[in-house]
PDB file of C-alpha atoms in Angstrom:
ATOM      1  CA  MET A  11     -10.127  12.746  -8.521  1.00 68.00           C
ATOM      2  CA  PRO A  12      -6.797  13.257  -6.679  1.00 71.00           C
ATOM      3  CA  LYS A  13      -4.222  10.523  -6.236  1.00 73.00           C
ATOM      4  CA  GLY A  14      -5.094   8.112  -3.419  1.00 64.00           C
ATOM      5  CA  MET A  15      -8.796   8.986  -3.373  1.00 73.00           C
ATOM      6  CA  GLY A  16     -11.595   6.532  -4.022  1.00 75.00           C
ATOM      7  CA  LYS A  17     -13.317   3.708  -2.163  1.00 83.00           C
ATOM      8  CA  VAL A  18     -10.529   2.186  -0.068  1.00 88.00           C
ATOM      9  CA  VAL A  19     -10.612  -1.613  -0.278  1.00 89.00           C
ATOM     10  CA  ALA A  20      -7.432  -2.497   1.651  1.00 88.00           C
ATOM     11  CA  GLN A  21      -4.781  -0.604   3.566  1.00 90.00           C
ATOM     12  CA  ASN A  22      -1.264  -1.535   4.664  1.00 88.00           C
ATOM     13  CA  LYS A  23      -1.051   0.041   8.123  1.00 85.00           C
ATOM     14  CA  LYS A  24       2.238  -1.680   8.866  1.00 84.00           C
ATOM     15  CA  ALA A  25       3.941   0.161   5.984  1.00 84.00           C
ATOM     16  CA  ASN A  26       3.890   3.532   7.758  1.00 81.00           C
ATOM     17  CA  HIS A  27       5.284   1.874  10.887  1.00 80.00           C
ATOM     18  CA  ASP A  28       8.167   0.109   9.138  1.00 82.00           C
ATOM     19  CA  TYR A  29       9.017   2.712   6.463  1.00 85.00           C
ATOM     20  CA  SER A  30       9.236   6.463   6.197  1.00 84.00           C
ATOM     21  CA  ILE A  31       7.369   7.122   2.949  1.00 88.00           C
ATOM     22  CA  GLU A  32       9.036   9.804   0.824  1.00 88.00           C
ATOM     23  CA  GLU A  33       6.983   9.701  -2.374  1.00 88.00           C
ATOM     24  CA  THR A  34       3.815   8.006  -3.586  1.00 91.00           C
ATOM     25  CA  PHE A  35       2.734   6.782  -7.010  1.00 92.00           C
ATOM     26  CA  GLU A  36      -0.707   5.718  -8.212  1.00 92.00           C
ATOM     27  CA  ALA A  37      -0.612   2.549 -10.294  1.00 92.00           C
ATOM     28  CA  GLY A  38      -3.194   0.527 -12.129  1.00 93.00           C
ATOM     29  CA  ILE A  39      -3.077  -3.225 -11.712  1.00 93.00           C
ATOM     30  CA  VAL A  40      -3.452  -6.063 -14.231  1.00 92.00           C
ATOM     31  CA  LEU A  41      -5.999  -8.574 -12.927  1.00 89.00           C
ATOM     32  CA  GLN A  42      -7.264 -11.942 -14.152  1.00 85.00           C
ATOM     33  CA  GLY A  43     -10.767 -13.379 -14.236  1.00 82.00           C
ATOM     34  CA  THR A  44     -12.626 -13.092 -10.958  1.00 85.00           C
ATOM     35  CA  GLU A  45      -9.974 -11.095  -9.082  1.00 86.00           C
ATOM     36  CA  ILE A  46     -11.814  -7.774  -9.462  1.00 88.00           C
ATOM     37  CA  LYS A  47     -14.943  -9.311  -7.918  1.00 87.00           C
ATOM     38  CA  SER A  48     -12.954 -10.422  -4.870  1.00 87.00           C
ATOM     39  CA  ILE A  49     -11.345  -6.985  -4.645  1.00 89.00           C
ATOM     40  CA  ARG A  50     -14.744  -5.257  -4.778  1.00 88.00           C
ATOM     41  CA  ASN A  51     -15.822  -7.518  -1.888  1.00 87.00           C
ATOM     42  CA  GLY A  52     -12.768  -6.306   0.067  1.00 86.00           C
ATOM     43  CA  ARG A  53     -11.063  -9.695   0.185  1.00 88.00           C
ATOM     44  CA  VAL A  54      -7.523  -8.339  -0.259  1.00 90.00           C
ATOM     45  CA  ASN A  55      -4.525  -8.413   2.077  1.00 89.00           C
ATOM     46  CA  LEU A  56      -1.554  -6.075   1.500  1.00 89.00           C
ATOM     47  CA  LYS A  57       0.227  -6.865   4.780  1.00 87.00           C
ATOM     48  CA  ASP A  58       3.432  -8.555   3.562  1.00 87.00           C
ATOM     49  CA  SER A  59       3.336  -7.404  -0.043  1.00 90.00           C
ATOM     50  CA  TYR A  60       6.003  -5.436  -1.861  1.00 89.00           C
ATOM     51  CA  ALA A  61       6.784  -4.248  -5.374  1.00 91.00           C
ATOM     52  CA  ARG A  62       9.785  -5.141  -7.484  1.00 90.00           C
ATOM     53  CA  ILE A  63      11.093  -3.786 -10.787  1.00 91.00           C
ATOM     54  CA  ASP A  64      12.013  -6.468 -13.312  1.00 90.00           C
ATOM     55  CA  ARG A  65      13.152  -5.704 -16.891  1.00 90.00           C
ATOM     56  CA  GLY A  66      11.543  -2.259 -16.943  1.00 89.00           C
ATOM     57  CA  GLU A  67       8.208  -3.418 -15.497  1.00 91.00           C
ATOM     58  CA  VAL A  68       6.869  -3.138 -11.965  1.00 92.00           C
ATOM     59  CA  PHE A  69       5.351  -6.207 -10.295  1.00 94.00           C
ATOM     60  CA  LEU A  70       3.452  -6.564  -7.022  1.00 92.00           C
ATOM     61  CA  LEU A  71       4.381  -9.682  -5.057  1.00 92.00           C
ATOM     62  CA  ASN A  72       2.757 -11.408  -2.038  1.00 91.00           C
ATOM     63  CA  MET A  73      -0.550  -9.531  -2.312  1.00 89.00           C
ATOM     64  CA  HIS A  74      -3.249 -12.000  -1.292  1.00 89.00           C
ATOM     65  CA  VAL A  75      -6.544 -11.777  -3.224  1.00 88.00           C
ATOM     66  CA  SER A  76      -8.919 -14.461  -1.942  1.00 86.00           C
ATOM     67  CA  PRO A  77     -10.607 -16.647  -4.559  1.00 86.00           C
ATOM     68  CA  TYR A  78     -14.121 -15.541  -5.516  1.00 82.00           C
ATOM     69  CA  GLU A  79     -16.771 -17.810  -3.952  1.00 80.00           C
ATOM     70  CA  GLN A  80     -18.802 -18.240  -7.157  1.00 81.00           C
ATOM     71  CA  GLY A  81     -15.700 -18.430  -9.358  1.00 73.00           C
ATOM     72  CA  ASN A  82     -15.381 -22.265  -9.417  1.00 75.00           C
ATOM     73  CA  ARG A  83     -12.799 -23.291 -12.042  1.00 76.00           C
ATOM     74  CA  TYR A  84     -12.229 -19.716 -13.239  1.00 75.00           C
ATOM     75  CA  ASN A  85     -10.540 -18.715  -9.983  1.00 78.00           C
ATOM     76  CA  HIS A  86      -6.932 -17.565  -9.816  1.00 78.00           C
ATOM     77  CA  ASP A  87      -3.867 -18.224  -7.673  1.00 80.00           C
ATOM     78  CA  PRO A  88      -4.297 -15.987  -4.571  1.00 81.00           C
ATOM     79  CA  LEU A  89      -0.594 -15.031  -4.273  1.00 87.00           C
ATOM     80  CA  ARG A  90       0.325 -14.698  -7.937  1.00 87.00           C
ATOM     81  CA  GLN A  91       2.613 -11.929  -9.199  1.00 92.00           C
ATOM     82  CA  ARG A  92       0.603  -8.981 -10.586  1.00 91.00           C
ATOM     83  CA  LYS A  93       1.861  -6.347 -13.004  1.00 93.00           C
ATOM     84  CA  LEU A  94       1.463  -2.680 -12.083  1.00 93.00           C
ATOM     85  CA  LEU A  95       0.722  -0.074 -14.725  1.00 94.00           C
ATOM     86  CA  LEU A  96       2.843   3.065 -14.460  1.00 93.00           C
ATOM     87  CA  HIS A  97       4.123   5.678 -16.898  1.00 94.00           C
ATOM     88  CA  LYS A  98       7.620   5.063 -18.273  1.00 93.00           C
ATOM     89  CA  ARG A  99       9.017   8.207 -16.612  1.00 93.00           C
ATOM     90  CA  GLU A 100       7.682   7.019 -13.242  1.00 91.00           C
ATOM     91  CA  ILE A 101       9.299   3.605 -13.700  1.00 92.00           C
ATOM     92  CA  VAL A 102      12.632   5.227 -14.601  1.00 91.00           C
ATOM     93  CA  LYS A 103      12.374   7.404 -11.482  1.00 90.00           C
ATOM     94  CA  LEU A 104      11.631   4.336  -9.342  1.00 90.00           C
ATOM     95  CA  ILE A 105      14.543   2.388 -10.828  1.00 89.00           C
ATOM     96  CA  GLY A 106      16.930   5.180  -9.862  1.00 88.00           C
ATOM     97  CA  ALA A 107      15.477   5.523  -6.370  1.00 86.00           C
ATOM     98  CA  THR A 108      15.431   1.817  -5.521  1.00 86.00           C
ATOM     99  CA  LYS A 109      19.084   1.377  -6.498  1.00 85.00           C
ATOM    100  CA  GLU A 110      19.976   3.343  -3.375  1.00 82.00           C
ATOM    101  CA  GLU A 111      20.408   1.149  -0.337  1.00 82.00           C
ATOM    102  CA  GLY A 112      17.557   1.045   2.165  1.00 81.00           C
ATOM    103  CA  TYR A 113      14.767   2.031  -0.234  1.00 86.00           C
ATOM    104  CA  ALA A 114      11.825  -0.218  -1.063  1.00 86.00           C
ATOM    105  CA  LEU A 115       8.552  -0.052  -2.970  1.00 90.00           C
ATOM    106  CA  VAL A 116       5.669  -0.717  -0.595  1.00 92.00           C
ATOM    107  CA  PRO A 117       1.947  -0.802  -1.443  1.00 93.00           C
ATOM    108  CA  LEU A 118       0.145   1.566   0.934  1.00 92.00           C
ATOM    109  CA  LYS A 119      -3.459   1.016  -0.063  1.00 90.00           C
ATOM    110  CA  MET A 120      -5.718  -0.404  -2.727  1.00 91.00           C
ATOM    111  CA  TYR A 121      -8.830   1.446  -3.800  1.00 92.00           C
ATOM    112  CA  LEU A 122     -11.446   1.618  -6.534  1.00 91.00           C
ATOM    113  CA  LYS A 123     -11.387   4.754  -8.658  1.00 88.00           C
ATOM    114  CA  ASN A 124     -13.873   5.225 -11.514  1.00 88.00           C
ATOM    115  CA  GLY A 125     -14.492   1.461 -11.557  1.00 85.00           C
ATOM    116  CA  TYR A 126     -10.795   0.536 -11.792  1.00 89.00           C
ATOM    117  CA  ALA A 127      -8.634  -1.032  -9.085  1.00 90.00           C
ATOM    118  CA  LYS A 128      -5.675   1.198  -8.210  1.00 92.00           C
ATOM    119  CA  VAL A 129      -2.731   0.684  -5.870  1.00 93.00           C
ATOM    120  CA  LEU A 130      -0.942   3.520  -4.080  1.00 93.00           C
ATOM    121  CA  ILE A 131       2.766   2.613  -4.065  1.00 93.00           C
ATOM    122  CA  GLY A 132       5.106   4.349  -1.658  1.00 91.00           C
ATOM    123  CA  LEU A 133       8.839   4.776  -2.038  1.00 90.00           C
ATOM    124  CA  GLY A 134       9.968   4.176   1.508  1.00 88.00           C
ATOM    125  CA  LYS A 135      13.198   4.065   3.430  1.00 86.00           C
ATOM    126  CA  GLY A 136      13.305   1.403   6.130  1.00 81.00           C
ATOM    127  CA  LYS A 137      13.110   2.686   9.700  1.00 79.00           C
ATOM    128  CA  LYS A 138      15.463   1.570  12.428  1.00 81.00           C
ATOM    129  CA  LYS A 139      14.131   0.339  15.749  1.00 79.00           C
ATOM    130  CA  TYR A 140      14.903   3.630  17.497  1.00 79.00           C
ATOM    131  CA  ASP A 141      13.049   5.578  14.787  1.00 78.00           C
ATOM    132  CA  LYS A 142       9.959   3.460  15.394  1.00 80.00           C
ATOM    133  CA  ARG A 143      10.179   4.097  19.144  1.00 87.00           C
ATOM    134  CA  GLU A 144      10.565   7.821  18.546  1.00 84.00           C
ATOM    135  CA  ASP A 145       7.475   7.869  16.309  1.00 83.00           C
ATOM    136  CA  LEU A 146       5.455   6.054  18.970  1.00 85.00           C
ATOM    137  CA  LYS A 147       6.568   8.595  21.595  1.00 88.00           C
ATOM    138  CA  LYS A 148       5.553  11.512  19.353  1.00 87.00           C
ATOM    139  CA  LYS A 149       2.196   9.895  18.623  1.00 87.00           C
ATOM    140  CA  GLU A 150       1.512   9.335  22.328  1.00 88.00           C
ATOM    141  CA  ALA A 151       2.571  12.889  23.251  1.00 91.00           C
ATOM    142  CA  LYS A 152       0.239  14.296  20.590  1.00 88.00           C
ATOM    143  CA  ARG A 153      -2.606  12.139  21.916  1.00 91.00           C
ATOM    144  CA  ASP A 154      -1.942  13.382  25.493  1.00 90.00           C
ATOM    145  CA  ILE A 155      -1.969  17.018  24.344  1.00 90.00           C
ATOM    146  CA  GLU A 156      -5.263  16.535  22.515  1.00 90.00           C
ATOM    147  CA  ARG A 157      -6.770  14.789  25.545  1.00 89.00           C
ATOM    148  CA  ALA A 158      -5.672  17.647  27.857  1.00 89.00           C
ATOM    149  CA  PHE A 159      -7.046  20.207  25.412  1.00 87.00           C
ATOM    150  CA  ARG A 160     -10.422  18.443  25.315  1.00 86.00           C
ATOM    151  CA  GLU A 161     -10.540  18.322  29.126  1.00 85.00           C
ATOM    152  CA  ARG A 162      -9.776  22.045  29.254  1.00 84.00           C
ATOM    153  CA  GLN A 163     -12.553  22.773  26.752  1.00 84.00           C
ATOM    154  CA  LYS A 164     -15.112  21.013  28.963  1.00 79.00           C
ATOM    155  CA  MET A 165     -14.455  23.396  31.874  1.00 71.00           C
TER     156      MET A 165
END
């Protein structure tokens, strides 16, 4: 199955608005106890999460995984730091890329692939306010063109 394919559990729509994504990496994620059950139920929020490299390992911070309802005392901390599983060459590549100013590691989506939870991490450069406005203008122009084309097809 190609990278980024599988049953999508959560998506970070704000990431494409705030960053221009240059490269993506598929990473496994280390989970505890009942976290996978919550993820399978779709109780994940990637909105304000980000990844950080610390001592040669990649960690995902601020990802909220709601506690599992039937988990009682075996539940986990919803905002705990989670380790991402990447190949060493990918981590080395990310270390070099994130040293440049303006680059960040942003989770784009979380999905289930062959029974495992995966996270699609994007290497993104932060957009300026005028870049965001320009993207919105392009998006609206494209929508207007498609609308006009559909109206022309009806005639």
